[in-house]
């Protein structure tokens, strides 16, 4: 098992539709604007580190209709395969925890129809259809995020990844390996970083409680938050301790 501290430095424009709010103009709701939260789900980051920009699958329109009883959410096939390999401790597998902000710079994009503010002179309503989105808030270059990356054996990780809307979010990845560490199990500890709740349960950990930070539309894999675990793997190195939910097959040779 190899443990890395990973710093992600944004060098493009990163847009995530974490939160959508109504846009108000001239006292009336007109369209909506997208606002991201500064925590990034681990699945898009895993796609980036695996060199995949997206997952291809068929989408049936009726998936969004309540009348369709067989509806399913998004399927993260490549990520799910990697998580299964990681759970088994398979050579070459890896896992990334959600990203937390270290430094945030934001910028806004105004769409071409009408502003959600009242002070900007803009083009009037278009003739036939009013657009759904009028404003984006995005993360700007020089924003930085932090997480931990766990790999099994020798795994080549890229220096650059692309995530977010249109894959504009180009990020430089700087890894620092934690060496000469000790591993032990501790009871009722809070994780050192927000975790994917479903992944932790998949790895065999009991979630005592958690504080939700984000929840994506695909709720099953989408809940990210700080969590108190019944048992947790504590990694100690040079006076620092981190608590993470790591599968037993991954860390068993380190104890």
mmCIF file of C-alpha atoms in Angstrom:
data_model
loop_
_atom_site.group_PDB
_atom_site.id
_atom_site.type_symbol
_atom_site.label_atom_id
_atom_site.label_comp_id
_atom_site.label_asym_id
_atom_site.label_seq_id
_atom_site.Cartn_x
_atom_site.Cartn_y
_atom_site.Cartn_z
ATOM 1 C CA UNK A 1 0.000 0.000 0.000
ATOM 2 C CA UNK A 2 1.229 3.464 -0.914
ATOM 3 C CA UNK A 3 -0.301 6.615 0.566
ATOM 4 C CA UNK A 4 -0.042 10.019 -1.118
ATOM 5 C CA UNK A 5 -0.935 13.544 -0.135
ATOM 6 C CA UNK A 6 -2.320 15.034 -3.353
ATOM 7 C CA UNK A 7 -2.564 18.732 -4.196
ATOM 8 C CA UNK A 8 -4.718 19.671 -7.208
ATOM 9 C CA UNK A 9 -4.010 23.115 -8.693
ATOM 10 C CA UNK A 10 -6.611 24.441 -11.097
ATOM 11 C CA UNK A 11 -5.276 25.861 -14.360
ATOM 12 C CA UNK A 12 -8.555 26.047 -16.260
ATOM 13 C CA UNK A 13 -12.139 27.057 -15.489
ATOM 14 C CA UNK A 14 -13.926 24.498 -13.326
ATOM 15 C CA UNK A 15 -17.738 24.434 -13.422
ATOM 16 C CA UNK A 16 -19.828 22.008 -11.381
ATOM 17 C CA UNK A 17 -23.594 22.269 -11.023
ATOM 18 C CA UNK A 18 -23.572 21.500 -7.308
ATOM 19 C CA UNK A 19 -26.380 23.935 -6.641
ATOM 20 C CA UNK A 20 -28.926 25.577 -8.964
ATOM 21 C CA UNK A 21 -30.768 28.693 -7.780
ATOM 22 C CA UNK A 22 -33.437 30.858 -9.422
ATOM 23 C CA UNK A 23 -32.182 34.002 -11.139
ATOM 24 C CA UNK A 24 -34.087 37.183 -10.324
ATOM 25 C CA UNK A 25 -34.289 40.117 -12.746
ATOM 26 C CA UNK A 26 -36.584 43.135 -12.530
ATOM 27 C CA UNK A 27 -38.453 41.548 -9.651
ATOM 28 C CA UNK A 28 -39.238 38.338 -11.536
ATOM 29 C CA UNK A 29 -37.659 34.912 -11.656
ATOM 30 C CA UNK A 30 -36.046 34.411 -15.057
ATOM 31 C CA UNK A 31 -34.022 31.290 -15.606
ATOM 32 C CA UNK A 32 -31.483 30.055 -13.088
ATOM 33 C CA UNK A 33 -27.802 30.218 -12.297
ATOM 34 C CA UNK A 34 -25.370 27.516 -11.314
ATOM 35 C CA UNK A 35 -23.339 27.749 -8.129
ATOM 36 C CA UNK A 36 -20.675 25.168 -7.141
ATOM 37 C CA UNK A 37 -19.718 24.074 -3.634
ATOM 38 C CA UNK A 38 -15.973 23.957 -2.856
ATOM 39 C CA UNK A 39 -15.972 20.189 -2.253
ATOM 40 C CA UNK A 40 -15.434 17.904 -5.229
ATOM 41 C CA UNK A 41 -16.860 14.395 -5.479
ATOM 42 C CA UNK A 42 -14.198 11.705 -5.755
ATOM 43 C CA UNK A 43 -15.659 9.957 -8.826
ATOM 44 C CA UNK A 44 -14.819 12.651 -11.427
ATOM 45 C CA UNK A 45 -11.315 12.804 -9.954
ATOM 46 C CA UNK A 46 -10.981 9.027 -10.292
ATOM 47 C CA UNK A 47 -12.094 9.279 -13.915
ATOM 48 C CA UNK A 48 -9.411 11.905 -14.465
ATOM 49 C CA UNK A 49 -6.669 9.840 -12.837
ATOM 50 C CA UNK A 50 -7.721 6.811 -14.893
ATOM 51 C CA UNK A 51 -7.455 8.877 -18.076
ATOM 52 C CA UNK A 52 -11.184 8.739 -18.804
ATOM 53 C CA UNK A 53 -13.033 11.971 -19.473
ATOM 54 C CA UNK A 54 -16.505 10.438 -19.201
ATOM 55 C CA UNK A 55 -18.559 7.260 -19.070
ATOM 56 C CA UNK A 56 -20.599 6.285 -22.118
ATOM 57 C CA UNK A 57 -23.992 4.619 -21.724
ATOM 58 C CA UNK A 58 -27.489 4.873 -23.157
ATOM 59 C CA UNK A 59 -29.938 7.303 -21.567
ATOM 60 C CA UNK A 60 -33.661 6.586 -21.892
ATOM 61 C CA UNK A 61 -35.886 9.692 -21.621
ATOM 62 C CA UNK A 62 -38.368 7.862 -19.408
ATOM 63 C CA UNK A 63 -35.678 7.380 -16.754
ATOM 64 C CA UNK A 64 -36.774 10.720 -15.378
ATOM 65 C CA UNK A 65 -40.467 9.831 -15.271
ATOM 66 C CA UNK A 66 -42.031 8.543 -12.076
ATOM 67 C CA UNK A 67 -44.192 6.181 -14.126
ATOM 68 C CA UNK A 68 -41.122 4.240 -15.232
ATOM 69 C CA UNK A 69 -40.672 1.722 -12.398
ATOM 70 C CA UNK A 70 -37.412 0.331 -13.741
ATOM 71 C CA UNK A 71 -35.522 3.614 -13.724
ATOM 72 C CA UNK A 72 -31.888 3.612 -12.708
ATOM 73 C CA UNK A 73 -29.489 6.387 -11.850
ATOM 74 C CA UNK A 74 -26.110 7.114 -13.379
ATOM 75 C CA UNK A 75 -23.790 4.143 -13.734
ATOM 76 C CA UNK A 76 -20.131 4.725 -12.927
ATOM 77 C CA UNK A 77 -18.928 1.505 -14.562
ATOM 78 C CA UNK A 78 -15.187 2.235 -14.755
ATOM 79 C CA UNK A 79 -15.065 3.699 -11.249
ATOM 80 C CA UNK A 80 -17.080 0.778 -9.839
ATOM 81 C CA UNK A 81 -14.665 -1.679 -11.461
ATOM 82 C CA UNK A 82 -11.683 0.151 -9.979
ATOM 83 C CA UNK A 83 -13.293 0.237 -6.522
ATOM 84 C CA UNK A 84 -13.934 -3.533 -6.671
ATOM 85 C CA UNK A 85 -10.293 -4.144 -7.613
ATOM 86 C CA UNK A 86 -9.123 -1.820 -4.834
ATOM 87 C CA UNK A 87 -11.342 -3.578 -2.281
ATOM 88 C CA UNK A 88 -9.655 -6.885 -3.189
ATOM 89 C CA UNK A 89 -6.192 -5.321 -2.899
ATOM 90 C CA UNK A 90 -5.488 -5.998 -6.563
ATOM 91 C CA UNK A 91 -2.121 -4.838 -7.886
ATOM 92 C CA UNK A 92 -2.336 -1.586 -9.842
ATOM 93 C CA UNK A 93 -5.626 -0.440 -8.301
ATOM 94 C CA UNK A 94 -6.113 2.928 -6.625
ATOM 95 C CA UNK A 95 -8.667 5.010 -4.737
ATOM 96 C CA UNK A 96 -9.099 8.759 -4.322
ATOM 97 C CA UNK A 97 -10.983 10.494 -1.524
ATOM 98 C CA UNK A 98 -13.112 13.599 -2.200
ATOM 99 C CA UNK A 99 -11.281 16.907 -2.643
ATOM 100 C CA UNK A 100 -11.414 19.656 -0.029
ATOM 101 C CA UNK A 101 -10.544 23.313 -0.755
ATOM 102 C CA UNK A 102 -7.197 24.824 0.237
ATOM 103 C CA UNK A 103 -7.537 28.074 -1.710
ATOM 104 C CA UNK A 104 -10.548 29.203 -3.728
ATOM 105 C CA UNK A 105 -10.815 31.846 -6.446
ATOM 106 C CA UNK A 106 -14.147 32.308 -8.209
ATOM 107 C CA UNK A 107 -15.404 33.975 -11.363
ATOM 108 C CA UNK A 108 -18.826 34.454 -12.966
ATOM 109 C CA UNK A 109 -20.108 34.018 -16.504
ATOM 110 C CA UNK A 110 -23.064 36.071 -17.705
ATOM 111 C CA UNK A 111 -25.161 34.430 -20.400
ATOM 112 C CA UNK A 112 -26.161 36.406 -23.496
ATOM 113 C CA UNK A 113 -29.840 37.045 -22.766
ATOM 114 C CA UNK A 114 -30.377 38.900 -19.527
ATOM 115 C CA UNK A 115 -28.557 39.372 -16.240
ATOM 116 C CA UNK A 116 -29.856 38.260 -12.872
ATOM 117 C CA UNK A 117 -28.744 41.646 -11.536
ATOM 118 C CA UNK A 118 -30.543 44.903 -12.229
ATOM 119 C CA UNK A 119 -27.627 47.208 -13.061
ATOM 120 C CA UNK A 120 -26.173 45.786 -16.260
ATOM 121 C CA UNK A 121 -27.580 46.931 -19.624
ATOM 122 C CA UNK A 122 -27.969 43.733 -21.616
ATOM 123 C CA UNK A 123 -29.729 42.421 -24.657
ATOM 124 C CA UNK A 124 -33.463 41.966 -24.196
ATOM 125 C CA UNK A 125 -35.465 38.772 -24.116
ATOM 126 C CA UNK A 126 -34.912 36.603 -27.162
ATOM 127 C CA UNK A 127 -37.909 36.191 -29.437
ATOM 128 C CA UNK A 128 -39.113 32.638 -28.945
ATOM 129 C CA UNK A 129 -37.458 30.871 -26.032
ATOM 130 C CA UNK A 130 -35.977 32.222 -22.830
ATOM 131 C CA UNK A 131 -32.859 30.266 -21.811
ATOM 132 C CA UNK A 132 -32.895 28.185 -18.651
ATOM 133 C CA UNK A 133 -29.474 29.331 -17.447
ATOM 134 C CA UNK A 134 -28.426 32.960 -17.168
ATOM 135 C CA UNK A 135 -25.322 32.843 -14.962
ATOM 136 C CA UNK A 136 -22.504 30.502 -13.949
ATOM 137 C CA UNK A 137 -20.284 30.808 -10.905
ATOM 138 C CA UNK A 138 -17.071 28.853 -11.463
ATOM 139 C CA UNK A 139 -13.725 28.150 -9.831
ATOM 140 C CA UNK A 140 -10.894 30.133 -11.411
ATOM 141 C CA UNK A 141 -7.257 29.205 -12.073
ATOM 142 C CA UNK A 142 -4.970 29.120 -9.009
ATOM 143 C CA UNK A 143 -7.663 27.472 -6.890
ATOM 144 C CA UNK A 144 -6.172 24.502 -5.025
ATOM 145 C CA UNK A 145 -7.706 21.367 -3.534
ATOM 146 C CA UNK A 146 -6.334 18.604 -1.314
ATOM 147 C CA UNK A 147 -7.002 14.913 -0.779
ATOM 148 C CA UNK A 148 -5.384 11.536 -0.132
ATOM 149 C CA UNK A 149 -4.719 8.926 -2.814
ATOM 150 C CA UNK A 150 -4.157 5.255 -1.964
ATOM 151 C CA UNK A 151 -2.556 2.885 -4.476
ATOM 152 C CA UNK A 152 -1.751 -0.819 -4.411
ATOM 153 C CA UNK A 153 1.697 -1.561 -5.782
ATOM 154 C CA UNK A 154 3.277 0.454 -8.559
ATOM 155 C CA UNK A 155 0.645 2.627 -10.220
ATOM 156 C CA UNK A 156 1.381 5.382 -12.714
ATOM 157 C CA UNK A 157 -0.701 8.464 -11.945
ATOM 158 C CA UNK A 158 -0.964 11.397 -14.379
ATOM 159 C CA UNK A 159 0.369 14.882 -13.661
ATOM 160 C CA UNK A 160 -2.686 16.508 -15.277
ATOM 161 C CA UNK A 161 -6.388 15.692 -15.278
ATOM 162 C CA UNK A 162 -9.512 17.261 -16.786
ATOM 163 C CA UNK A 163 -12.832 17.376 -14.904
ATOM 164 C CA UNK A 164 -16.020 19.444 -14.733
ATOM 165 C CA UNK A 165 -18.292 20.911 -17.392
ATOM 166 C CA UNK A 166 -16.883 20.477 -20.924
ATOM 167 C CA UNK A 167 -13.749 19.188 -19.145
ATOM 168 C CA UNK A 168 -12.523 22.777 -18.863
ATOM 169 C CA UNK A 169 -11.229 22.050 -15.369
ATOM 170 C CA UNK A 170 -7.586 21.333 -16.144
ATOM 171 C CA UNK A 171 -5.775 20.483 -12.900
ATOM 172 C CA UNK A 172 -2.111 19.912 -12.149
ATOM 173 C CA UNK A 173 -1.631 17.029 -9.732
ATOM 174 C CA UNK A 174 1.278 17.132 -7.268
ATOM 175 C CA UNK A 175 1.770 13.953 -5.232
ATOM 176 C CA UNK A 176 3.812 13.609 -2.058
ATOM 177 C CA UNK A 177 4.202 10.057 -0.801
ATOM 178 C CA UNK A 178 3.904 9.379 2.927
ATOM 179 C CA UNK A 179 6.737 7.013 3.835
ATOM 180 C CA UNK A 180 7.716 4.986 6.904
ATOM 181 C CA UNK A 181 4.210 4.935 8.331
ATOM 182 C CA UNK A 182 2.537 2.651 10.845
ATOM 183 C CA UNK A 183 -1.003 1.334 10.516
ATOM 184 C CA UNK A 184 -3.411 0.435 13.289
ATOM 185 C CA UNK A 185 -7.152 0.219 13.834
ATOM 186 C CA UNK A 186 -8.839 2.705 16.159
ATOM 187 C CA UNK A 187 -12.400 2.934 17.446
ATOM 188 C CA UNK A 188 -15.036 5.646 16.938
ATOM 189 C CA UNK A 189 -12.814 8.124 15.105
ATOM 190 C CA UNK A 190 -13.770 10.980 12.786
ATOM 191 C CA UNK A 191 -12.278 10.726 9.307
ATOM 192 C CA UNK A 192 -9.413 13.081 8.483
ATOM 193 C CA UNK A 193 -11.073 14.087 5.227
ATOM 194 C CA UNK A 194 -14.644 13.956 3.896
ATOM 195 C CA UNK A 195 -15.468 10.522 2.514
ATOM 196 C CA UNK A 196 -17.900 8.909 0.107
ATOM 197 C CA UNK A 197 -20.394 7.274 2.474
ATOM 198 C CA UNK A 198 -21.347 4.447 0.104
ATOM 199 C CA UNK A 199 -17.715 3.612 -0.661
ATOM 200 C CA UNK A 200 -16.856 3.400 3.055
ATOM 201 C CA UNK A 201 -19.742 0.983 3.605
ATOM 202 C CA UNK A 202 -18.607 -0.999 0.552
ATOM 203 C CA UNK A 203 -15.167 -1.304 2.172
ATOM 204 C CA UNK A 204 -16.796 -2.833 5.271
ATOM 205 C CA UNK A 205 -16.938 0.158 7.619
ATOM 206 C CA UNK A 206 -19.782 1.020 9.960
ATOM 207 C CA UNK A 207 -20.903 4.646 9.693
ATOM 208 C CA UNK A 208 -21.815 5.799 13.201
ATOM 209 C CA UNK A 209 -22.818 9.273 12.033
ATOM 210 C CA UNK A 210 -21.939 11.745 9.311
ATOM 211 C CA UNK A 211 -22.276 15.419 8.428
ATOM 212 C CA UNK A 212 -23.273 15.770 4.773
ATOM 213 C CA UNK A 213 -21.363 18.264 2.629
ATOM 214 C CA UNK A 214 -22.677 17.490 -0.851
ATOM 215 C CA UNK A 215 -25.259 15.196 -2.395
ATOM 216 C CA UNK A 216 -25.334 14.586 -6.127
ATOM 217 C CA UNK A 217 -28.500 13.662 -8.096
ATOM 218 C CA UNK A 218 -27.449 10.009 -7.989
ATOM 219 C CA UNK A 219 -27.971 9.776 -4.246
ATOM 220 C CA UNK A 220 -26.705 6.216 -3.778
ATOM 221 C CA UNK A 221 -23.083 7.106 -4.596
ATOM 222 C CA UNK A 222 -23.498 10.831 -4.195
ATOM 223 C CA UNK A 223 -23.298 11.588 -0.464
ATOM 224 C CA UNK A 224 -19.991 13.102 0.654
ATOM 225 C CA UNK A 225 -19.339 14.138 4.250
ATOM 226 C CA UNK A 226 -17.274 13.976 7.417
ATOM 227 C CA UNK A 227 -18.018 10.695 9.188
ATOM 228 C CA UNK A 228 -17.493 8.947 12.501
ATOM 229 C CA UNK A 229 -16.593 5.307 11.875
ATOM 230 C CA UNK A 230 -17.035 2.369 14.222
ATOM 231 C CA UNK A 231 -13.500 1.365 13.295
ATOM 232 C CA UNK A 232 -11.004 3.325 11.256
ATOM 233 C CA UNK A 233 -7.553 2.731 9.802
ATOM 234 C CA UNK A 234 -5.123 5.174 11.395
ATOM 235 C CA UNK A 235 -1.936 5.933 9.481
ATOM 236 C CA UNK A 236 0.809 7.458 11.623
ATOM 237 C CA UNK A 237 3.953 9.010 10.175
ATOM 238 C CA UNK A 238 6.346 11.631 11.592
ATOM 239 C CA UNK A 239 4.006 12.652 14.385
ATOM 240 C CA UNK A 240 0.923 13.079 12.186
ATOM 241 C CA UNK A 241 -2.094 10.793 12.162
ATOM 242 C CA UNK A 242 -4.774 10.371 9.516
ATOM 243 C CA UNK A 243 -7.925 8.281 9.760
ATOM 244 C CA UNK A 244 -9.309 6.795 6.530
ATOM 245 C CA UNK A 245 -11.645 3.928 5.538
ATOM 246 C CA UNK A 246 -9.283 1.577 3.681
ATOM 247 C CA UNK A 247 -10.167 -2.031 2.756
ATOM 248 C CA UNK A 248 -8.484 -4.692 4.871
ATOM 249 C CA UNK A 249 -7.023 -6.416 1.804
ATOM 250 C CA UNK A 250 -5.142 -3.195 1.020
ATOM 251 C CA UNK A 251 -3.552 -2.471 4.409
ATOM 252 C CA UNK A 252 -3.256 -5.965 5.978
ATOM 253 C CA UNK A 253 0.423 -6.342 5.040
ATOM 254 C CA UNK A 254 1.253 -3.025 6.726
ATOM 255 C CA UNK A 255 0.092 -3.958 10.244
#
